[in-house]
CSV table of C-alpha atoms in Angstrom, one decimal:
chain,number,residue,atom,x,y,z
A,1,MET,CA,32.2,84.6,162.3
A,2,SER,CA,29.3,82.4,163.3
A,3,GLU,CA,26.5,84.9,162.8
A,4,SER,CA,26.1,87.5,160.1
A,5,LEU,CA,22.6,88.4,159.0
A,6,SER,CA,23.4,91.7,157.2
A,7,LEU,CA,26.9,92.4,156.1
A,8,THR,CA,25.8,95.4,154.1
A,9,GLY,CA,24.2,97.1,157.1
A,10,ILE,CA,20.8,96.6,155.5
A,11,GLY,CA,18.1,95.9,157.9
A,12,PRO,CA,15.2,97.6,159.7
A,13,PRO,CA,16.3,100.8,161.4
A,14,SER,CA,16.1,101.0,165.1
A,15,ASP,CA,14.0,103.2,167.4
A,16,THR,CA,16.2,105.2,169.8
A,17,LYS,CA,16.3,107.7,172.5
A,18,ASP,CA,18.3,110.9,171.9
A,19,GLN,CA,21.3,109.9,174.0
A,20,LYS,CA,24.7,110.7,172.5
A,21,SER,CA,28.0,109.2,173.6
A,22,LYS,CA,31.1,111.3,173.9
A,23,SER,CA,32.6,109.8,170.8
A,24,TYR,CA,29.9,111.5,168.7
A,25,ALA,CA,29.5,114.7,170.6
A,26,VAL,CA,32.1,116.8,168.7
A,27,ASN,CA,31.1,115.8,165.2
A,28,VAL,CA,27.4,116.0,166.0
A,29,GLN,CA,27.9,119.6,167.4
A,30,GLN,CA,29.9,120.7,164.4
A,31,GLU,CA,27.3,119.2,162.0
A,32,ASN,CA,24.4,120.8,163.8
A,33,MET,CA,26.2,124.2,163.7
A,34,SER,CA,26.7,123.8,159.9
A,35,LEU,CA,23.0,122.9,159.4
A,36,ASN,CA,21.8,125.8,161.5
A,37,ALA,CA,24.1,128.2,159.6
A,38,ASN,CA,22.4,127.1,156.4
A,39,GLY,CA,19.0,127.8,157.9
A,40,SER,CA,17.9,124.1,158.2
A,41,PRO,CA,16.9,122.5,161.4
A,42,PRO,CA,19.3,119.9,162.9
A,43,TYR,CA,18.5,116.3,161.9
A,44,ASP,CA,19.3,113.3,164.1
A,45,PRO,CA,19.2,110.0,162.2
A,46,HIS,CA,18.9,108.1,165.4
A,47,ALA,CA,15.6,109.7,166.3
A,48,HIS,CA,14.1,108.8,162.9
A,49,ARG,CA,14.9,105.1,163.0
A,50,ILE,CA,11.9,102.9,163.6
A,51,LEU,CA,12.1,99.2,164.6
A,52,GLU,CA,9.4,96.9,166.0
A,53,HIS,CA,11.9,95.0,168.2
A,54,PRO,CA,15.0,97.1,168.9
A,55,THR,CA,17.8,95.5,170.9
A,56,THR,CA,19.1,96.8,174.2
A,57,ASN,CA,22.7,97.5,175.0
A,58,SER,CA,23.2,94.2,176.8
A,59,GLU,CA,21.4,92.2,174.0
A,60,THR,CA,23.6,93.9,171.4
A,61,LEU,CA,26.7,93.0,173.4
A,62,ILE,CA,25.5,89.3,173.6
A,63,HIS,CA,24.9,89.3,169.8
A,64,LEU,CA,28.3,90.7,169.2
A,65,LEU,CA,30.0,88.1,171.3
A,66,LYS,CA,27.9,85.3,170.0
A,67,GLY,CA,28.6,86.3,166.4
A,68,SER,CA,32.4,86.0,167.0
A,69,LEU,CA,32.5,82.4,168.2
A,70,GLY,CA,32.7,80.5,165.0
A,71,THR,CA,35.4,79.1,162.8
A,72,GLY,CA,37.5,82.3,163.4
A,73,ILE,CA,38.3,81.6,167.0
A,74,LEU,CA,39.0,77.9,166.1
A,75,ALA,CA,41.6,79.1,163.6
A,76,MET,CA,43.6,81.3,166.0
A,77,PRO,CA,46.0,78.5,167.1
A,78,ASN,CA,47.0,78.1,163.5
A,79,ALA,CA,47.4,81.9,163.2
A,80,PHE,CA,49.8,81.8,166.2
A,81,TYR,CA,51.7,79.0,164.5
A,82,ASN,CA,52.4,81.4,161.6
A,83,SER,CA,53.5,84.2,164.0
A,84,GLY,CA,55.0,82.7,167.2
A,85,LEU,CA,53.7,83.3,170.7
A,86,LEU,CA,55.0,86.8,171.3
A,87,VAL,CA,54.3,88.2,167.8
A,88,GLY,CA,50.9,86.5,167.8
A,89,THR,CA,49.9,88.0,171.2
A,90,VAL,CA,51.1,91.5,170.4
A,91,GLY,CA,49.8,91.3,166.8
A,92,THR,CA,46.3,90.1,167.8
A,93,ILE,CA,46.0,92.9,170.3
A,94,LEU,CA,47.1,95.4,167.7
A,95,ILE,CA,44.8,94.1,165.0
A,96,GLY,CA,42.0,94.0,167.5
A,97,PHE,CA,42.6,97.6,168.3
A,98,LEU,CA,42.9,98.5,164.6
A,99,CYS,CA,39.7,96.7,163.7
A,100,THR,CA,37.8,98.4,166.6
A,101,TYR,CA,39.1,101.8,165.7
A,102,CYS,CA,38.2,101.4,162.0
A,103,LEU,CA,34.7,100.3,163.0
A,104,HIS,CA,34.3,103.4,165.1
A,105,VAL,CA,35.5,105.5,162.1
A,106,LEU,CA,32.9,103.8,159.8
A,107,VAL,CA,30.0,104.1,162.2
A,108,ARG,CA,30.8,107.7,163.0
A,109,SER,CA,31.2,108.6,159.3
A,110,GLN,CA,27.9,106.9,158.4
A,111,TYR,CA,26.2,108.9,161.2
A,112,LEU,CA,27.5,112.2,159.7
A,113,LEU,CA,26.4,111.1,156.2
A,114,CYS,CA,22.9,110.3,157.4
A,115,LYS,CA,22.7,113.7,159.1
A,116,LYS,CA,23.8,115.5,155.9
A,117,HIS,CA,21.5,113.6,153.6
A,118,ARG,CA,18.7,113.6,156.2
A,119,VAL,CA,18.1,109.8,156.1
A,120,PRO,CA,17.8,107.5,159.2
A,121,ILE,CA,20.1,104.8,157.9
A,122,LEU,CA,22.6,104.1,155.0
A,123,SER,CA,24.0,100.7,153.9
A,124,TYR,CA,27.7,100.2,153.5
A,125,PRO,CA,27.6,100.5,149.7
A,126,ASP,CA,25.4,103.6,149.8
A,127,SER,CA,27.8,105.1,152.4
A,128,MET,CA,30.7,104.7,150.0
A,129,LYS,CA,28.7,106.2,147.1
A,130,TYR,CA,27.6,109.3,149.0
A,131,ALA,CA,31.0,109.8,150.6
A,132,LEU,CA,32.7,109.8,147.3
A,133,GLN,CA,30.2,112.3,146.0
A,134,ASP,CA,31.3,114.7,148.8
A,135,GLY,CA,35.0,113.9,148.6
A,136,PRO,CA,37.9,115.2,146.5
A,137,ALA,CA,37.2,115.8,142.8
A,138,PHE,CA,39.8,113.2,141.7
A,139,LEU,CA,37.8,110.5,143.4
A,140,LYS,CA,34.4,111.3,141.9
A,141,PHE,CA,35.1,109.0,138.9
A,142,GLY,CA,34.6,106.1,141.3
A,143,VAL,CA,31.0,107.1,142.3
A,144,PRO,CA,29.2,105.0,139.7
A,145,LEU,CA,31.1,101.9,140.6
A,146,SER,CA,31.6,102.4,144.3
A,147,ALA,CA,28.5,100.5,145.5
A,148,ILE,CA,29.2,97.7,143.1
A,149,ILE,CA,32.8,97.4,144.3
A,150,VAL,CA,31.7,97.3,148.0
A,151,ASP,CA,29.0,94.7,147.2
A,152,GLY,CA,31.6,92.7,145.3
A,153,PHE,CA,33.9,92.5,148.3
A,154,LEU,CA,31.0,91.6,150.6
A,155,ILE,CA,29.8,88.9,148.2
A,156,VAL,CA,33.3,87.4,147.7
A,157,TYR,CA,33.9,87.5,151.5
A,158,GLN,CA,30.6,85.7,152.3
A,159,LEU,CA,31.2,83.1,149.6
A,160,GLY,CA,34.6,82.5,151.1
A,161,ILE,CA,33.1,81.9,154.5
A,162,CYS,CA,30.7,79.4,152.9
A,163,CYS,CA,33.6,77.6,151.3
A,164,VAL,CA,35.4,77.5,154.6
A,165,TYR,CA,32.3,76.1,156.2
A,166,ILE,CA,32.0,73.3,153.7
A,167,MET,CA,35.6,72.3,154.2
A,168,PHE,CA,35.2,72.4,157.9
A,169,ILE,CA,32.1,70.2,157.8
A,170,GLY,CA,33.6,67.6,155.5
A,171,THR,CA,36.9,67.4,157.4
A,172,SER,CA,35.2,67.1,160.8
A,173,ILE,CA,32.9,64.3,159.6
A,174,LYS,CA,35.8,62.5,158.0
A,175,GLN,CA,37.8,62.5,161.2
A,176,VAL,CA,34.8,60.9,163.1
A,177,LEU,CA,33.6,58.4,160.5
A,178,ASP,CA,37.1,57.2,159.5
A,179,ILE,CA,37.3,55.4,162.8
A,180,TYR,CA,34.2,53.3,162.0
A,181,ILE,CA,34.3,52.8,158.3
A,182,GLU,CA,37.0,52.6,155.6
A,183,PRO,CA,38.7,56.0,155.4
A,184,MET,CA,37.7,58.2,152.5
A,185,ASN,CA,38.8,61.6,151.1
A,186,GLU,CA,37.1,64.5,152.7
A,187,ARG,CA,35.8,65.5,149.3
A,188,TYR,CA,33.3,62.6,149.4
A,189,TYR,CA,31.9,63.8,152.7
A,190,MET,CA,31.5,67.3,151.2
A,191,LEU,CA,29.6,65.7,148.3
A,192,MET,CA,27.3,63.9,150.8
A,193,MET,CA,26.5,67.3,152.3
A,194,LEU,CA,25.7,69.0,149.0
A,195,ILE,CA,21.9,68.1,148.9
A,196,PRO,CA,21.4,69.0,152.6
A,197,LEU,CA,23.2,72.3,152.0
A,198,VAL,CA,21.0,73.1,149.0
A,199,ALA,CA,17.9,72.2,151.0
A,200,ILE,CA,18.7,74.4,154.0
A,201,ASN,CA,19.7,77.3,151.7
A,202,LEU,CA,16.3,77.1,149.9
A,203,ILE,CA,14.7,78.4,153.1
A,204,ARG,CA,13.8,82.0,152.3
A,205,ASN,CA,12.4,83.0,155.6
A,206,LEU,CA,15.0,83.6,158.3
A,207,LYS,CA,12.4,83.2,161.0
A,208,LEU,CA,12.3,79.5,160.2
A,209,LEU,CA,16.0,79.3,160.8
A,210,ALA,CA,15.9,81.2,164.1
A,211,PRO,CA,15.3,78.3,166.4
A,212,PHE,CA,18.0,76.2,164.7
A,213,SER,CA,20.4,79.2,164.9
A,214,GLN,CA,19.8,79.6,168.6
A,215,GLY,CA,20.4,75.9,169.1
A,216,ALA,CA,23.6,76.1,167.1
A,217,ASN,CA,24.8,79.0,169.4
A,218,ILE,CA,24.2,76.9,172.5
A,219,ILE,CA,26.1,73.9,171.3
A,220,THR,CA,28.9,76.1,170.0
A,221,PHE,CA,29.5,77.5,173.5
A,222,ALA,CA,29.4,73.9,174.9
A,223,GLY,CA,31.8,72.8,172.2
A,224,LEU,CA,34.3,75.6,172.9
A,225,ALA,CA,34.3,74.7,176.6
A,226,ILE,CA,35.2,71.1,175.7
A,227,VAL,CA,37.9,72.3,173.3
A,228,LEU,CA,39.5,74.4,176.0
A,229,TRP,CA,39.4,71.4,178.4
A,230,TYR,CA,41.4,69.3,175.9
A,231,ILE,CA,43.8,72.2,175.4
A,232,PHE,CA,44.6,72.7,179.1
A,233,VAL,CA,44.9,68.9,180.0
A,234,ASP,CA,48.7,68.1,180.0
A,235,LEU,CA,49.6,71.5,178.5
A,236,PRO,CA,53.3,71.6,177.5
A,237,PRO,CA,55.5,74.3,178.9
A,238,ILE,CA,55.2,77.7,177.1
A,239,SER,CA,59.0,77.6,176.5
A,240,SER,CA,58.5,74.7,174.1
A,241,ARG,CA,57.1,77.0,171.4
A,242,PRO,CA,58.9,79.8,169.6
A,243,LEU,CA,58.2,83.4,170.5
A,244,ILE,CA,58.8,84.6,167.0
A,245,GLY,CA,57.7,82.8,163.9
A,246,GLU,CA,59.0,83.0,160.3
A,247,PRO,CA,58.5,86.5,158.9
A,248,ARG,CA,57.2,85.2,155.6
A,249,ASN,CA,54.2,83.7,157.4
A,250,TYR,CA,53.3,86.9,159.2
A,251,THR,CA,50.9,87.8,156.3
A,252,LEU,CA,49.1,84.5,156.8
A,253,PHE,CA,48.8,85.4,160.5
A,254,VAL,CA,47.3,88.8,159.6
A,255,GLY,CA,44.9,87.3,157.1
A,256,THR,CA,43.7,84.6,159.6
A,257,THR,CA,43.4,87.1,162.4
A,258,LEU,CA,41.5,89.6,160.3
A,259,PHE,CA,39.1,86.8,159.3
A,260,ALA,CA,38.6,85.9,162.9
A,261,LEU,CA,38.4,89.4,164.4
A,262,GLU,CA,37.0,91.7,161.8
A,263,ALA,CA,33.2,92.0,162.1
A,264,VAL,CA,32.3,95.0,160.0
A,265,GLY,CA,29.0,93.5,158.7
A,266,VAL,CA,27.9,92.2,162.1
A,267,VAL,CA,28.7,95.6,163.7
A,268,LEU,CA,26.8,97.6,161.2
A,269,ALA,CA,23.8,95.4,161.5
A,270,LEU,CA,23.8,95.5,165.3
A,271,GLU,CA,24.3,99.2,165.5
A,272,ASN,CA,21.4,99.7,163.0
A,273,ASN,CA,19.1,97.6,165.2
A,274,MET,CA,19.9,99.1,168.6
A,275,LYS,CA,17.4,100.9,170.8
A,276,THR,CA,20.1,103.4,171.7
A,277,PRO,CA,22.6,103.4,168.9
A,278,ALA,CA,24.5,106.4,170.4
A,279,SER,CA,25.6,104.0,173.2
A,280,PHE,CA,27.3,101.8,170.7
A,281,GLY,CA,30.4,104.0,170.6
A,282,GLY,CA,32.3,105.8,173.3
A,283,THR,CA,35.1,104.6,175.6
A,284,THR,CA,32.8,102.3,177.6
A,285,GLY,CA,30.4,101.7,174.7
A,286,VAL,CA,29.1,98.3,173.5
A,287,LEU,CA,31.7,98.1,170.7
A,288,ASN,CA,34.7,98.7,172.9
A,289,ILE,CA,33.5,96.3,175.6
A,290,GLY,CA,32.6,93.6,173.1
A,291,MET,CA,35.8,93.8,171.0
A,292,THR,CA,38.0,93.9,174.2
A,293,ILE,CA,36.4,90.6,175.4
A,294,ILE,CA,36.6,89.1,171.9
A,295,THR,CA,40.3,90.0,171.5
A,296,VAL,CA,41.2,88.6,174.9
A,297,MET,CA,39.3,85.3,174.1
A,298,TYR,CA,41.1,85.1,170.7
A,299,VAL,CA,44.5,85.7,172.2
A,300,GLY,CA,43.8,83.0,174.8
A,301,MET,CA,42.6,80.4,172.3
A,302,GLY,CA,45.5,81.2,169.9
A,303,PHE,CA,48.2,81.3,172.6
A,304,PHE,CA,47.3,78.1,174.5
A,305,GLY,CA,46.1,76.2,171.4
A,306,TYR,CA,49.5,76.7,169.8
A,307,VAL,CA,51.3,75.8,173.0
A,308,LYS,CA,49.3,72.6,173.1
A,309,TYR,CA,49.7,71.4,169.5
A,310,GLY,CA,52.7,73.3,168.1
A,311,GLU,CA,53.6,72.8,164.5
A,312,ILE,CA,50.9,70.1,164.0
A,313,VAL,CA,48.1,72.5,164.7
A,314,GLU,CA,45.4,72.4,162.0
A,315,GLY,CA,43.3,75.1,160.4
A,316,SER,CA,40.7,74.4,163.0
A,317,VAL,CA,41.9,73.3,166.5
A,318,THR,CA,39.0,70.9,166.7
A,319,LEU,CA,40.8,68.8,164.1
A,320,ASN,CA,43.6,68.3,166.5
A,321,LEU,CA,41.5,66.7,169.2
A,322,PRO,CA,42.2,62.9,169.6
A,323,ASN,CA,40.2,60.8,167.2
A,324,GLY,CA,39.6,57.9,169.6
A,325,ASP,CA,37.8,59.8,172.4
A,326,ILE,CA,34.0,59.7,172.3
A,327,LEU,CA,34.0,63.3,173.7
A,328,SER,CA,36.2,64.7,171.0
A,329,GLN,CA,34.2,62.9,168.3
A,330,ALA,CA,31.1,64.5,169.8
A,331,VAL,CA,32.7,68.0,169.7
A,332,LYS,CA,33.6,67.6,166.1
A,333,LEU,CA,30.1,66.6,165.2
A,334,ILE,CA,28.7,69.4,167.4
A,335,PHE,CA,30.7,72.0,165.5
A,336,ALA,CA,29.9,70.3,162.1
A,337,VAL,CA,26.1,70.6,162.9
A,338,ALA,CA,26.5,74.2,164.2
A,339,ILE,CA,28.4,75.3,161.1
A,340,PHE,CA,26.0,73.5,158.8
A,341,ILE,CA,23.1,75.5,160.3
A,342,THR,CA,25.1,78.7,160.1
A,343,TYR,CA,25.9,78.1,156.5
A,344,ALA,CA,22.4,79.1,155.6
A,345,LEU,CA,22.8,82.4,157.4
A,346,GLN,CA,26.1,83.2,155.7
A,347,ALA,CA,24.7,82.3,152.3
A,348,TYR,CA,21.7,84.5,152.9
A,349,VAL,CA,23.8,87.6,152.7
A,350,PRO,CA,25.2,87.2,149.1
A,351,VAL,CA,21.8,85.9,147.9
A,352,GLU,CA,20.2,89.0,149.5
A,353,ILE,CA,22.7,91.4,147.8
A,354,ILE,CA,22.6,89.7,144.4
A,355,TRP,CA,18.9,89.2,144.2
A,356,ASN,CA,17.6,92.5,145.6
A,357,THR,CA,20.2,94.8,144.1
A,358,TYR,CA,21.1,93.2,140.7
A,359,MET,CA,18.6,90.5,139.7
A,360,LYS,CA,15.1,91.2,141.0
A,361,LYS,CA,14.4,94.1,138.6
A,362,ARG,CA,15.9,92.3,135.6
A,363,VAL,CA,13.8,89.2,135.6
A,364,GLN,CA,10.4,90.7,134.9
A,365,ASN,CA,9.7,88.1,132.2
A,366,TRP,CA,10.5,85.1,134.5
A,367,ASP,CA,9.0,83.6,137.5
A,368,LYS,CA,10.8,85.5,140.3
A,369,THR,CA,10.4,82.7,142.9
A,370,THR,CA,11.9,80.2,140.6
A,371,MET,CA,14.8,82.5,139.7
A,372,GLU,CA,15.5,83.2,143.4
A,373,TYR,CA,15.6,79.5,144.1
A,374,LEU,CA,18.0,79.0,141.1
A,375,LEU,CA,20.2,81.7,142.6
A,376,ARG,CA,20.2,80.0,146.0
A,377,ILE,CA,21.2,76.7,144.4
A,378,SER,CA,23.9,78.4,142.3
A,379,VAL,CA,25.5,80.0,145.5
A,380,VAL,CA,25.7,76.5,147.1
A,381,LEU,CA,27.2,75.0,143.9
A,382,VAL,CA,29.8,77.7,143.5
A,383,THR,CA,31.0,77.4,147.1
A,384,PHE,CA,30.9,73.6,147.0
A,385,LEU,CA,33.0,73.5,143.8
A,386,LEU,CA,35.6,75.9,145.3
A,387,ALA,CA,35.8,73.9,148.5
A,388,VAL,CA,36.2,70.6,146.7
A,389,ALA,CA,38.7,72.0,144.2
A,390,ILE,CA,40.9,73.5,146.9
A,391,PRO,CA,40.3,71.8,150.3
A,392,LEU,CA,42.9,73.8,152.2
A,393,LEU,CA,41.1,75.2,155.3
A,394,ASP,CA,43.8,77.3,156.9
A,395,LEU,CA,44.9,78.9,153.6
A,396,PHE,CA,41.4,79.7,152.6
A,397,ILE,CA,40.7,81.5,155.9
A,398,SER,CA,43.9,83.5,155.5
A,399,LEU,CA,43.1,84.3,151.8
A,400,PHE,CA,39.7,85.7,152.3
A,401,GLY,CA,40.7,87.6,155.4
A,402,ALA,CA,43.5,89.3,153.5
A,403,LEU,CA,41.5,89.7,150.2
A,404,CYS,CA,38.3,91.2,151.6
A,405,LEU,CA,38.6,92.3,155.2
A,406,SER,CA,41.7,94.4,154.8
A,407,VAL,CA,39.6,96.5,152.4
A,408,LEU,CA,36.2,96.3,154.0
A,409,GLY,CA,37.5,96.7,157.6
A,410,ILE,CA,40.4,99.0,157.2
A,411,GLY,CA,40.8,100.7,153.8
A,412,PHE,CA,37.2,101.7,153.0
A,413,PRO,CA,36.3,103.2,156.4
A,414,ALA,CA,39.4,105.4,156.3
A,415,LEU,CA,38.5,106.5,152.7
A,416,ILE,CA,34.9,107.2,153.7
A,417,GLU,CA,36.1,109.4,156.6
A,418,ILE,CA,38.4,111.4,154.4
A,419,CYS,CA,35.5,112.1,152.0
A,420,VAL,CA,33.0,112.9,154.7
A,421,LEU,CA,35.3,115.5,156.2
A,422,TRP,CA,36.6,116.8,152.9
A,423,PRO,CA,34.1,119.6,152.2
A,424,GLU,CA,34.8,121.4,155.5
A,425,ARG,CA,38.5,120.2,155.5
A,426,ASN,CA,37.9,119.3,159.2
A,427,PHE,CA,41.0,117.2,159.6
A,428,GLY,CA,42.2,118.6,163.0
A,429,ARG,CA,45.4,120.2,163.9
A,430,PHE,CA,48.2,119.6,161.3
A,431,ASN,CA,45.6,117.5,159.3
A,432,TYR,CA,46.3,114.6,161.6
A,433,VAL,CA,43.0,112.9,160.7
A,434,LEU,CA,43.9,113.0,157.0
A,435,ILE,CA,47.4,111.7,157.6
A,436,LYS,CA,46.1,108.9,159.9
A,437,ASP,CA,43.5,107.8,157.3
A,438,ILE,CA,46.0,107.8,154.5
A,439,ILE,CA,48.2,105.5,156.6
A,440,LEU,CA,45.2,103.2,157.3
A,441,ILE,CA,44.5,103.0,153.5
A,442,ILE,CA,48.2,102.1,152.9
A,443,ILE,CA,48.0,99.4,155.6
A,444,GLY,CA,44.8,98.0,154.0
A,445,ILE,CA,46.4,97.9,150.6
A,446,LEU,CA,49.5,96.2,151.8
A,447,ALA,CA,47.5,93.6,153.8
A,448,LEU,CA,45.4,93.0,150.7
A,449,VAL,CA,48.3,92.6,148.2
A,450,LEU,CA,50.8,90.8,150.3
A,451,GLY,CA,48.3,88.6,152.1
A,452,THR,CA,46.5,87.6,149.0
A,453,TYR,CA,49.8,86.9,147.1
A,454,ILE,CA,51.3,84.7,149.7
A,455,SER,CA,48.1,82.8,150.4
A,456,LEU,CA,47.6,82.1,146.7
A,457,GLN,CA,51.3,81.2,146.4
A,458,ASP,CA,51.0,78.6,149.3
A,459,ILE,CA,47.7,77.3,147.8
A,460,ALA,CA,49.4,76.7,144.5
A,461,ARG,CA,52.3,75.0,146.2
A,462,LYS,CA,50.1,72.6,148.1
A,463,LEU,CA,47.9,71.6,145.1
């Protein structure tokens, strides 16, 4: 993802009108009836959110699309290499549908939790904690650690993105400069970027990064247009690529596609900052429209990128562009600059979680500004050392997609919904909601275990 300012869903709540989409109507009505039966007035979290600059529906849609055009879409041709054209197309659509549905589940469950606890907004970790408190007795042992576990997955995922970014920058610069100077290992180029990465990550005020971020978004769109032009020039026949890939590599496909498509943090942050958050859900809501467009774009990039480059496709399709063309060199540098700027935004999230949740209150005897700067430097050093130690872009993308997003985007939302509905046992006819959520949890666990195992196995094989 190219933009993710608040993966925990933390952020200023948004001011909203009392407009509810059909997706919320049933649950809202049931909850209101329950509250009225207890003698308490109905509470609408949306009406209590206050934000100085809430986003409109169209602005939210633009942010959702913009936040999805990063390294993820550039990795889709490699994902199709692991799956084949037919499996990749069907699989991406299914994963897109699954991710979108689970995001609906999470947003809807958070809304009901906010109504019950009479708060305007809850972060992802707090949602898990409050849900487990209301859930089955045998899950209550996890309440004390639930927020830490969610934070842990969010931090690991964000650090993984930063590692991918460093690899991408180093490899892109290497391909350009190797033409003009004596070729060097990409690790040296990563090392050259260490001080600039530290410097940009020391910027504590996101407002200072905003103009650079906007510029990065503009050049990213331009870069994608050029990449597509290269793909469609002299495109080989579709029949030249297999429809079905090797089954063992399907987990790599799933991990990469989850990394590219899953936007749980971006979605929570955007919904929290909407002027009319009830318009986010629903059949024709912002989430469905945005994810449909994103899925179609990812299928197109993956399908035709793999048709173009076949088995030589790289972890980022930009690395397949011809080295000798000035235009392709410009594209590689464009994306390197855009990803460099976006690194600071991605690193901001783990710094924010670690500092505000776990460190700030524990450093009373130290200068807090100095300690925060040391934390920011440490985040860069950790991601840099991982990237230098294992510079395998495609496998890192698959690893962190399987390791974190299978849980954050699929397993946890289903678990939260079970717990939210547990007190009233409101699981629908034949308990279909409970059965559905259990299946989602199993899918998330399988994606986590199998995807992580095979990615680590392939990493070990290539080292």
